[in-house]
Coordinates of C-alpha atoms in Angstrom, one line a residue:
X1 CA 18.0 25.0 -11.1
X2 CA 19.4 22.4 -13.4
X3 CA 16.1 22.3 -15.2
X4 CA 16.3 26.0 -15.8
X5 CA 19.8 25.7 -17.2
X6 CA 18.6 23.1 -19.7
X7 CA 15.7 25.3 -20.6
X8 CA 18.0 28.3 -21.2
X9 CA 20.4 26.3 -23.4
X10 CA 17.5 24.8 -25.4
X11 CA 16.1 28.3 -25.9
X12 CA 19.4 29.7 -27.1
X13 CA 20.0 26.9 -29.5
X14 CA 16.5 27.2 -30.9
X15 CA 16.8 30.9 -31.3
X16 CA 20.1 30.5 -33.3
X17 CA 18.5 27.9 -35.6
X18 CA 15.5 30.1 -36.2
X19 CA 17.7 33.1 -37.1
X20 CA 19.5 31.1 -39.8
X21 CA 16.6 29.2 -41.2
X22 CA 13.9 31.8 -40.6
X23 CA 11.5 29.0 -39.5
X24 CA 9.3 29.7 -36.4
X25 CA 9.2 26.8 -33.9
X26 CA 7.9 26.4 -30.3
X27 CA 10.4 26.4 -27.5
X28 CA 10.0 23.0 -25.7
X29 CA 10.2 24.6 -22.3
X30 CA 7.5 27.1 -23.2
X31 CA 5.0 24.2 -23.3
X32 CA 3.1 24.2 -20.0
X33 CA 2.2 20.5 -20.4
X34 CA 5.9 19.6 -20.6
X35 CA 6.9 21.7 -17.6
X36 CA 4.0 20.2 -15.6
X37 CA 5.1 16.6 -16.5
X38 CA 8.7 17.5 -15.4
X39 CA 7.4 19.1 -12.2
X40 CA 6.0 15.7 -11.1
X41 CA 9.6 14.4 -10.7
X42 CA 11.0 17.3 -8.6
X43 CA 11.6 17.3 -4.9
X44 CA 9.9 19.9 -2.7
X45 CA 13.2 21.9 -2.5
X46 CA 13.6 21.8 -6.2
X47 CA 10.0 22.9 -6.8
X48 CA 10.6 25.9 -4.5
X49 CA 13.6 26.9 -6.5
X50 CA 11.8 26.5 -9.8
X51 CA 8.8 28.5 -8.6
X52 CA 11.2 31.5 -8.2
X53 CA 12.4 31.5 -11.8
X54 CA 9.6 33.4 -13.4
X55 CA 5.8 33.9 -13.2
X56 CA 5.2 31.1 -15.7
X57 CA 7.2 28.6 -13.7
X58 CA 5.6 29.8 -10.5
X59 CA 2.1 28.9 -11.9
X60 CA 3.4 25.4 -12.7
X61 CA 5.4 24.6 -9.6
X62 CA 3.3 26.3 -6.8
X63 CA 0.6 23.5 -7.2
X64 CA 3.4 21.0 -6.8
X65 CA 4.5 22.6 -3.6
X66 CA 1.1 22.7 -2.1
X67 CA -0.2 19.4 -3.5
X68 CA 0.5 17.2 -0.4
X69 CA 0.8 18.3 3.3
X70 CA 2.1 15.9 5.9
X71 CA 2.0 17.4 9.3
X72 CA 4.6 14.9 10.6
X73 CA 7.0 16.2 8.0
X74 CA 5.7 19.8 7.8
X75 CA 4.9 20.8 11.4
X76 CA 5.4 24.5 10.7
X77 CA 2.4 24.5 8.3
X78 CA 0.3 25.6 11.3
X79 CA 2.4 28.8 11.6
X80 CA 1.4 30.0 8.1
X81 CA -0.7 33.2 8.1
X82 CA -4.3 32.6 7.1
X83 CA -3.9 34.9 4.1
X84 CA -1.2 32.5 2.7
X85 CA -3.5 29.5 3.0
X86 CA -6.3 31.5 1.5
X87 CA -4.2 32.2 -1.5
X88 CA -2.8 28.7 -2.1
X89 CA -5.1 26.4 -0.2
X90 CA -7.1 25.4 -3.3
X91 CA -4.0 23.5 -4.6
X92 CA -4.0 21.1 -1.6
X93 CA -5.1 17.6 -2.6
X94 CA -3.6 15.3 0.1
X95 CA -3.3 15.9 3.9
X96 CA -1.7 13.4 6.3
X97 CA -1.4 12.8 10.0
X98 CA -3.7 15.5 11.4
X99 CA -3.6 15.0 15.1
X100 CA -4.2 18.4 16.8
X101 CA -6.8 21.1 16.9
X102 CA -4.2 23.6 15.5
X103 CA -3.6 21.4 12.5
X104 CA -7.3 21.0 11.8
X105 CA -7.8 24.8 12.2
X106 CA -5.2 25.4 9.5
X107 CA -7.2 23.2 7.1
X108 CA -10.5 24.8 8.1
X109 CA -9.8 27.6 5.6
X110 CA -12.7 27.7 3.1
X111 CA -10.2 27.5 0.2
X112 CA -9.2 24.0 1.2
X113 CA -12.1 22.4 -0.6
X114 CA -10.7 20.0 -3.2
X115 CA -9.0 17.4 -1.0
X116 CA -8.7 13.9 -2.5
X117 CA -7.2 12.0 0.4
X118 CA -7.3 12.6 4.2
X119 CA -4.8 10.1 5.6
X120 CA -5.2 9.6 9.4
X121 CA -7.2 12.4 11.0
X122 CA -7.9 12.4 14.7
X123 CA -11.2 14.1 15.6
X124 CA -11.4 12.9 19.2
X125 CA -9.0 15.4 21.0
X126 CA -11.8 17.7 22.1
X127 CA -15.4 18.6 21.1
X128 CA -14.0 21.6 19.1
X129 CA -11.5 19.4 17.3
X130 CA -14.4 17.0 16.5
X131 CA -16.6 19.7 15.1
X132 CA -13.9 21.4 13.0
X133 CA -12.5 18.1 11.7
X134 CA -15.9 17.0 10.3
X135 CA -16.5 20.5 8.9
X136 CA -13.3 20.0 6.9
X137 CA -14.5 16.5 5.8
X138 CA -18.0 17.8 4.9
X139 CA -16.6 20.6 2.8
X140 CA -14.5 18.1 0.8
X141 CA -16.9 15.1 0.7
X142 CA -17.6 15.3 -3.0
X143 CA -13.9 15.2 -4.0
X144 CA -12.6 12.8 -1.3
X145 CA -11.3 9.4 -2.6
X146 CA -9.8 8.2 0.7
X147 CA -10.6 9.0 4.3
X148 CA -9.0 7.5 7.4
X149 CA -10.7 8.3 10.8
X150 CA -8.1 7.1 13.2
X151 CA -7.6 8.5 16.8
X152 CA -4.1 9.2 17.8
X153 CA -4.6 7.5 21.1
X154 CA -7.1 4.8 22.3
X155 CA -10.2 6.1 24.0
X156 CA -9.6 6.4 27.7
X157 CA -11.6 4.1 29.9
X158 CA -14.9 5.7 31.1
X159 CA -14.9 8.2 28.2
X160 CA -16.4 5.9 25.5
X161 CA -19.7 8.0 25.3
X162 CA -18.1 11.3 24.6
X163 CA -19.6 13.2 21.6
X164 CA -16.1 13.3 20.0
X165 CA -16.1 9.5 19.7
X166 CA -19.2 9.5 17.5
X167 CA -19.2 10.0 13.7
X168 CA -21.7 12.5 12.3
X169 CA -22.7 10.6 9.2
X170 CA -23.9 13.6 7.2
X171 CA -20.4 14.9 7.0
X172 CA -19.2 11.9 5.0
X173 CA -21.8 12.0 2.2
X174 CA -22.9 14.9 -0.2
X175 CA -26.0 16.7 0.8
X176 CA -29.3 16.0 -0.9
X177 CA -29.4 17.8 -4.2
X178 CA -25.6 18.1 -4.6
X179 CA -24.4 18.2 -8.2
X180 CA -21.8 15.4 -7.5
X181 CA -22.2 12.1 -5.7
X182 CA -19.5 10.7 -3.4
X183 CA -16.3 9.5 -5.1
X184 CA -15.0 7.9 -1.9
X185 CA -13.5 4.5 -2.7
X186 CA -11.5 3.8 0.6
X187 CA -12.8 4.4 4.1
X188 CA -11.1 3.4 7.3
X189 CA -12.6 3.9 10.7
X190 CA -10.9 2.8 14.0
X191 CA -11.8 3.0 17.6
X192 CA -14.9 5.1 17.0
X193 CA -18.7 4.8 17.4
X194 CA -21.5 5.0 14.8
X195 CA -25.1 3.8 14.6
X196 CA -26.3 0.9 12.5
X197 CA -28.5 3.3 10.5
X198 CA -25.5 5.6 10.0
X199 CA -23.5 2.8 8.6
X200 CA -26.3 2.0 6.1
X201 CA -26.4 5.7 5.2
X202 CA -22.7 5.6 4.4
X203 CA -23.2 2.5 2.2
X204 CA -26.1 4.1 0.3
X205 CA -24.4 7.5 0.0
X206 CA -21.0 6.1 -1.2
X207 CA -21.7 3.8 -4.2
X208 CA -18.1 3.8 -5.3
X209 CA -16.8 2.5 -2.0
X210 CA -14.5 -0.4 -2.6
X211 CA -12.3 -0.8 0.5
X212 CA -13.7 -0.6 4.0
X213 CA -11.9 -0.8 7.3
X214 CA -14.0 -1.0 10.5
X215 CA -11.4 -1.9 13.2
X216 CA -12.7 -1.9 16.8
X217 CA -15.7 0.2 15.8
X218 CA -18.8 0.1 18.0
X219 CA -22.0 -0.2 15.9
X220 CA -25.1 0.7 17.9
X221 CA -28.5 -0.5 16.9
X222 CA -30.1 -2.9 14.4
X223 CA -32.5 -2.8 11.5
X224 CA -35.8 -1.0 12.3
X225 CA -38.6 -3.4 13.2
X226 CA -41.2 -1.3 11.3
X227 CA -40.0 -2.8 8.0
X228 CA -39.6 -6.5 8.6
X229 CA -40.3 -7.5 5.0
X230 CA -37.8 -5.1 3.4
X231 CA -34.4 -6.8 2.6
X232 CA -31.4 -5.4 4.3
X233 CA -29.2 -3.1 2.1
X234 CA -26.4 -4.8 0.3
X235 CA -23.5 -2.8 -1.2
X236 CA -22.5 -3.9 -4.7
X237 CA -19.0 -2.5 -4.9
X238 CA -17.2 -3.2 -1.6
X239 CA -14.7 -6.0 -2.3
X240 CA -12.3 -5.6 0.7
X241 CA -13.2 -5.5 4.4
X242 CA -10.9 -5.2 7.4
X243 CA -12.4 -5.8 10.8
X244 CA -12.2 -7.6 14.1
X245 CA -13.4 -11.2 14.3
X246 CA -16.2 -10.1 16.6
X247 CA -17.7 -8.0 13.8
X248 CA -18.8 -11.2 12.1
X249 CA -20.9 -12.1 15.1
X250 CA -22.1 -8.6 16.1
X251 CA -23.8 -7.9 19.4
X252 CA -25.8 -4.7 19.8
X253 CA -24.3 -2.8 22.8
X254 CA -27.7 -1.2 23.5
X255 CA -29.4 -4.5 24.5
X256 CA -26.7 -7.1 24.4
X257 CA -28.6 -9.2 21.8
X258 CA -27.2 -10.6 18.5
X259 CA -27.4 -8.3 15.6
X260 CA -26.9 -8.8 11.8
X261 CA -23.3 -9.6 10.7
X262 CA -21.5 -7.0 8.7
X263 CA -21.0 -9.7 6.0
X264 CA -24.7 -9.7 5.3
X265 CA -24.4 -6.3 3.6
X266 CA -21.3 -7.2 1.5
X267 CA -22.2 -9.9 -1.0
X268 CA -19.4 -9.0 -3.4
X269 CA -16.6 -9.3 -0.9
X270 CA -13.4 -10.8 -2.4
X271 CA -10.8 -10.3 0.4
X272 CA -11.3 -10.0 4.2
X273 CA -8.8 -9.1 6.8
X274 CA -9.6 -10.4 10.3
X275 CA -7.8 -8.9 13.2
X276 CA -7.9 -10.2 16.7
X277 CA -5.6 -10.1 19.7
X278 CA -7.6 -12.3 22.0
X279 CA -6.0 -15.5 23.4
X280 CA -7.3 -18.7 21.8
X281 CA -8.6 -20.0 25.2
X282 CA -10.3 -16.7 26.3
X283 CA -14.1 -16.7 26.6
X284 CA -14.5 -14.2 23.7
X285 CA -12.3 -16.1 21.2
X286 CA -14.2 -17.3 18.2
X287 CA -13.4 -20.9 16.9
X288 CA -12.0 -21.1 13.4
X289 CA -14.9 -23.4 12.3
X290 CA -17.4 -20.7 13.3
X291 CA -15.6 -18.0 11.4
X292 CA -15.3 -20.2 8.3
X293 CA -19.0 -21.1 8.5
X294 CA -19.9 -17.4 8.6
X295 CA -17.7 -16.6 5.6
X296 CA -19.1 -19.4 3.6
X297 CA -22.7 -18.3 4.4
X298 CA -22.4 -14.8 3.1
X299 CA -19.3 -14.4 1.0
X300 CA -19.6 -16.6 -2.0
X301 CA -17.0 -14.6 -4.0
X302 CA -14.4 -14.6 -1.3
X303 CA -10.9 -15.6 -2.5
X304 CA -8.5 -13.7 -0.2
X305 CA -7.9 -14.1 3.5
X306 CA -5.7 -12.0 5.8
X307 CA -5.4 -13.0 9.4
X308 CA -3.6 -10.9 12.0
X309 CA -3.2 -11.2 15.7
X310 CA -4.6 -14.7 16.3
X311 CA -2.5 -16.9 18.6
X312 CA -2.8 -19.7 16.0
X313 CA -4.4 -19.2 12.6
X314 CA -3.2 -22.5 11.0
X315 CA -6.5 -24.2 11.3
X316 CA -8.5 -21.3 9.9
X317 CA -6.1 -20.8 6.9
X318 CA -5.9 -24.5 6.1
X319 CA -9.7 -24.8 6.2
X320 CA -10.2 -21.7 4.1
X321 CA -7.8 -23.0 1.4
X322 CA -9.3 -26.5 1.5
X323 CA -12.9 -25.4 1.0
X324 CA -14.3 -26.5 -2.3
X325 CA -14.9 -24.9 -4.8
X326 CA -13.1 -21.8 -3.5
X327 CA -10.2 -20.6 -5.6
X328 CA -7.7 -18.8 -3.3
X329 CA -5.9 -15.8 -4.8
X330 CA -4.5 -14.1 -1.7
X331 CA -3.2 -15.1 1.7
X332 CA -1.6 -13.1 4.5
X333 CA -0.8 -14.2 8.1
X334 CA 1.6 -13.7 11.0
X335 CA 4.9 -15.4 10.2
X336 CA 5.0 -17.0 13.7
X337 CA 2.1 -19.2 12.5
X338 CA 3.6 -20.5 9.3
X339 CA 3.5 -24.3 9.2
X340 CA 3.7 -27.2 6.7
X341 CA -0.1 -27.3 6.9
X342 CA -0.4 -23.8 5.6
X343 CA 2.1 -24.4 2.8
X344 CA 0.3 -27.6 1.8
X345 CA -3.0 -25.8 1.7
X346 CA -1.5 -23.1 -0.6
X347 CA -0.2 -25.6 -3.0
X348 CA -3.9 -26.6 -3.7
X349 CA -4.2 -23.4 -5.7
X350 CA -1.2 -23.3 -8.1
X351 CA -3.2 -21.6 -10.9
X352 CA -5.1 -18.9 -8.9
X353 CA -2.7 -17.9 -6.1
X354 CA -1.4 -14.4 -6.7
X355 CA -0.2 -13.1 -3.4
X356 CA 1.5 -14.5 -0.3
X357 CA 2.4 -12.0 2.4
X358 CA 3.3 -12.0 6.1
X359 CA 2.6 -9.3 8.7
X360 CA 5.5 -7.6 10.4
X361 CA 5.7 -6.1 13.9
X362 CA 5.0 -2.4 14.5
X363 CA 8.7 -1.7 14.9
X364 CA 9.7 -3.4 11.7
X365 CA 10.3 -0.7 9.0
X366 CA 11.0 -1.9 5.5
X367 CA 12.3 1.4 4.2
X368 CA 15.0 2.0 6.7
X369 CA 18.7 1.9 5.8
X370 CA 19.8 -0.5 8.5
X371 CA 19.5 -4.2 8.0
X372 CA 17.2 -5.5 10.8
X373 CA 18.1 -8.6 12.8
X374 CA 15.5 -11.3 12.6
X375 CA 15.1 -14.8 14.1
X376 CA 13.7 -17.1 11.4
X377 CA 12.3 -20.0 13.2
X378 CA 11.3 -21.7 9.9
X379 CA 14.8 -21.4 8.4
X380 CA 15.5 -25.2 8.7
X381 CA 12.3 -25.9 6.7
X382 CA 13.1 -23.4 4.0
X383 CA 13.0 -26.1 1.3
X384 CA 9.2 -26.4 1.9
X385 CA 8.7 -22.7 1.5
X386 CA 10.4 -23.0 -1.9
X387 CA 7.5 -25.1 -3.1
X388 CA 5.3 -22.0 -3.3
X389 CA 7.3 -20.1 -6.0
X390 CA 8.2 -23.5 -7.7
X391 CA 4.5 -24.5 -8.0
X392 CA 2.3 -21.4 -8.1
X393 CA 2.9 -19.9 -11.6
X394 CA 0.4 -17.1 -11.2
X395 CA 2.2 -15.6 -8.2
X396 CA 2.5 -11.8 -8.4
X397 CA 3.5 -11.0 -4.8
X398 CA 5.8 -13.0 -2.5
X399 CA 6.4 -11.0 0.7
X400 CA 8.0 -13.1 3.3
X401 CA 10.6 -10.6 4.5
X402 CA 11.2 -12.4 7.9
X403 CA 12.3 -15.6 6.1
X404 CA 16.0 -16.0 5.2
X405 CA 16.5 -18.0 2.1
X406 CA 19.6 -20.2 1.4
X407 CA 20.7 -19.8 -2.2
X408 CA 21.8 -23.4 -2.1
X409 CA 18.2 -24.4 -1.6
X410 CA 16.8 -21.8 -4.0
X411 CA 19.0 -23.0 -6.9
X412 CA 17.9 -26.6 -6.4
X413 CA 14.7 -25.9 -8.4
X414 CA 13.3 -23.4 -10.9
X415 CA 10.7 -20.7 -9.9
X416 CA 7.8 -20.9 -12.2
X417 CA 6.3 -17.6 -11.2
X418 CA 7.7 -15.6 -14.1
X419 CA 5.1 -12.8 -13.6
X420 CA 6.3 -12.0 -10.1
X421 CA 6.2 -8.3 -9.5
X422 CA 7.1 -7.9 -5.8
X423 CA 9.6 -9.9 -3.9
X424 CA 10.6 -9.3 -0.3
X425 CA 13.0 -11.9 1.2
X426 CA 16.2 -12.2 3.2
X427 CA 19.2 -14.1 1.7
X428 CA 21.8 -15.9 3.8
X429 CA 25.1 -14.1 3.3
X430 CA 23.6 -10.7 2.4
X431 CA 23.7 -9.5 5.9
X432 CA 25.0 -5.9 5.5
X433 CA 23.7 -2.9 3.7
X434 CA 26.8 -2.6 1.5
X435 CA 26.4 -6.2 0.2
X436 CA 22.7 -5.6 -0.5
X437 CA 23.5 -2.3 -2.4
X438 CA 26.2 -4.1 -4.4
X439 CA 23.6 -6.7 -5.3
X440 CA 21.0 -4.2 -6.4
X441 CA 23.5 -2.2 -8.4
X442 CA 24.6 -5.3 -10.3
X443 CA 21.0 -6.3 -10.9
X444 CA 20.1 -2.9 -12.3
X445 CA 23.1 -2.8 -14.6
X446 CA 22.4 -6.2 -16.0
X447 CA 18.7 -5.5 -16.2
X448 CA 19.4 -2.3 -18.3
X449 CA 21.8 -4.2 -20.6
X450 CA 19.2 -6.9 -21.3
X451 CA 16.4 -4.4 -21.8
X452 CA 18.6 -2.6 -24.4
X453 CA 19.5 -6.0 -26.1
X454 CA 23.2 -5.6 -25.2
X455 CA 25.1 -8.8 -25.3
X456 CA 27.8 -8.9 -22.6
X457 CA 29.6 -11.5 -20.4
X458 CA 32.4 -11.7 -17.9
X459 CA 35.7 -13.1 -18.9
X460 CA 37.0 -16.2 -17.4
X461 CA 38.4 -14.2 -14.5
X462 CA 35.1 -12.4 -14.0
X463 CA 37.0 -9.1 -14.0
X464 CA 37.1 -8.0 -17.6
X465 CA 34.4 -7.5 -20.1
X466 CA 34.2 -9.5 -23.3
X467 CA 33.1 -7.2 -26.0
X468 CA 34.2 -6.9 -29.6
X469 CA 31.7 -4.4 -31.0
X470 CA 30.7 -2.1 -28.1
X471 CA 33.1 -0.9 -25.4
X472 CA 30.2 0.7 -23.3
X473 CA 28.4 -2.5 -22.6
X474 CA 27.5 -3.1 -19.0
X475 CA 29.1 -6.1 -17.3
X476 CA 26.9 -9.2 -17.0
X477 CA 27.0 -12.2 -14.9
X478 CA 29.2 -15.1 -16.0
X479 CA 27.4 -17.9 -17.8
X480 CA 26.8 -21.1 -15.9
X481 CA 28.2 -24.3 -17.3
X482 CA 25.8 -27.0 -18.2
X483 CA 26.5 -29.1 -15.1
X484 CA 25.9 -26.3 -12.6
X485 CA 27.0 -22.8 -11.4
X486 CA 30.6 -21.7 -11.4
X487 CA 32.3 -22.2 -8.1
X488 CA 33.7 -18.6 -8.4
X489 CA 30.3 -16.9 -8.2
X490 CA 29.8 -14.7 -5.2
X491 CA 26.6 -14.6 -3.2
X492 CA 25.7 -11.3 -4.8
X493 CA 26.1 -12.7 -8.4
X494 CA 24.1 -15.8 -7.5
X495 CA 21.2 -13.6 -6.2
X496 CA 21.3 -11.4 -9.3
X497 CA 21.3 -14.4 -11.6
X498 CA 18.1 -15.5 -9.8
X499 CA 16.5 -12.1 -10.0
X500 CA 17.1 -11.8 -13.7
X501 CA 15.0 -14.8 -14.3
X502 CA 12.0 -12.8 -13.0
X503 CA 11.8 -10.3 -15.7
X504 CA 8.7 -8.5 -14.5
X505 CA 9.9 -7.6 -11.0
X506 CA 9.0 -4.1 -10.0
X507 CA 9.9 -4.1 -6.3
X508 CA 12.7 -6.0 -4.5
X509 CA 13.6 -6.0 -0.8
X510 CA 16.6 -7.9 0.4
X511 CA 17.0 -6.5 3.9
X512 CA 16.9 -2.7 3.6
X513 CA 14.7 -0.4 1.5
X514 CA 12.6 -1.2 -1.5
X515 CA 14.3 -1.2 -4.9
X516 CA 13.1 -1.1 -8.5
X517 CA 15.2 -2.2 -11.5
X518 CA 15.4 1.3 -12.9

């Protein structure tokens, strides 16, 4: 309602001006484009209030209300009458966390036909849920940009061959003769079955596909022997693949014989995420040398490696980074496996390395308010981790949120990664939410002051502001003397001083929630 008050005030002032000057002008809040832009910044509750103002505002804000449906957050959506969904369903663009037949039935309305993203839909609950779910997907296949086929629960033992566990490929691609081709750029499939020919059909029918996830997916069959001279299809756009290690050395479940590796079809792959929870000494574990050989054989453009779930990935990561002439740009791994060998391997790519990330456990939530307790086994060797930001000037992402940095160690050398955009770390001494919020507030104030070219500094006591020309200048951090930092600096001020040197930061995490400088 605050927006409506502003609009009313603006309209009154403009009317008064027009009366005295006799000049016709357009009321700013009569412009649909402006209202639409403003609507993108409203909460759901505010959008509901604005939609009740007048018919014009209703036309602007109703699409905002219906744009995204998350069944975890909006469980009562399934209680809406079919007539209401028929009236407004054409506004829906994003649906998330579809896990039951009732939720799929609500989306089965013919008016829901312009979906852009389906994030996490479970089609395995029953045969009916399977059929209805893929009918929804088929109706929206020309507009979909992202699709995640992820069962809510693992397939029970003995039920692997149920119809509901198989993917009808024709639902994922536009029919022959359709006016539009598939726009799908991201596809994730987990714990389901499809045929080899079906996978090739997806590749051919989705030319814009860029990111592909096939995690614990059973692929049945192999190339047809009737065309031995025809080269296997290779997708020219897929640059990211997430899969289990075993997918690199695929075995056809129908006859138990080796089948073509997935990598054979992805010559443009740049980043691969390998997931495996097998023990290193188990019979099915794949040696790192064999994995690296397979990657080198097919993926000549590969520069990024993510490894999750291996008991020990140090050898694989080190060998990947040491392979000549590969130029590594991205690396992600379980923090439990960090070692001096991995750090040394990373330092071989100071010009090209852009992202270093670690995986977190399923119960570790970055956006929660509480500061999680972590045990940093690598804390005593933190000075070696500092070599990454001090050496890799092209670094854009440094996400090592399980590592607690000591500011005494951080301040011993300069970070050269001045283009860093995302930083997630813990700081020794910032162990409560209040201290973190105080740090973020001070960083934001000083960041705004610098952006607006406002000169400000603390007085000698660090409590009063030195300013002769502007009394509204935000307080800044005290300047450090030439021989080092002032002894009076608090841990919050020391952290902020460090953050301000990274002028392109967009996201900062220091123990709770993600923060931006504005």
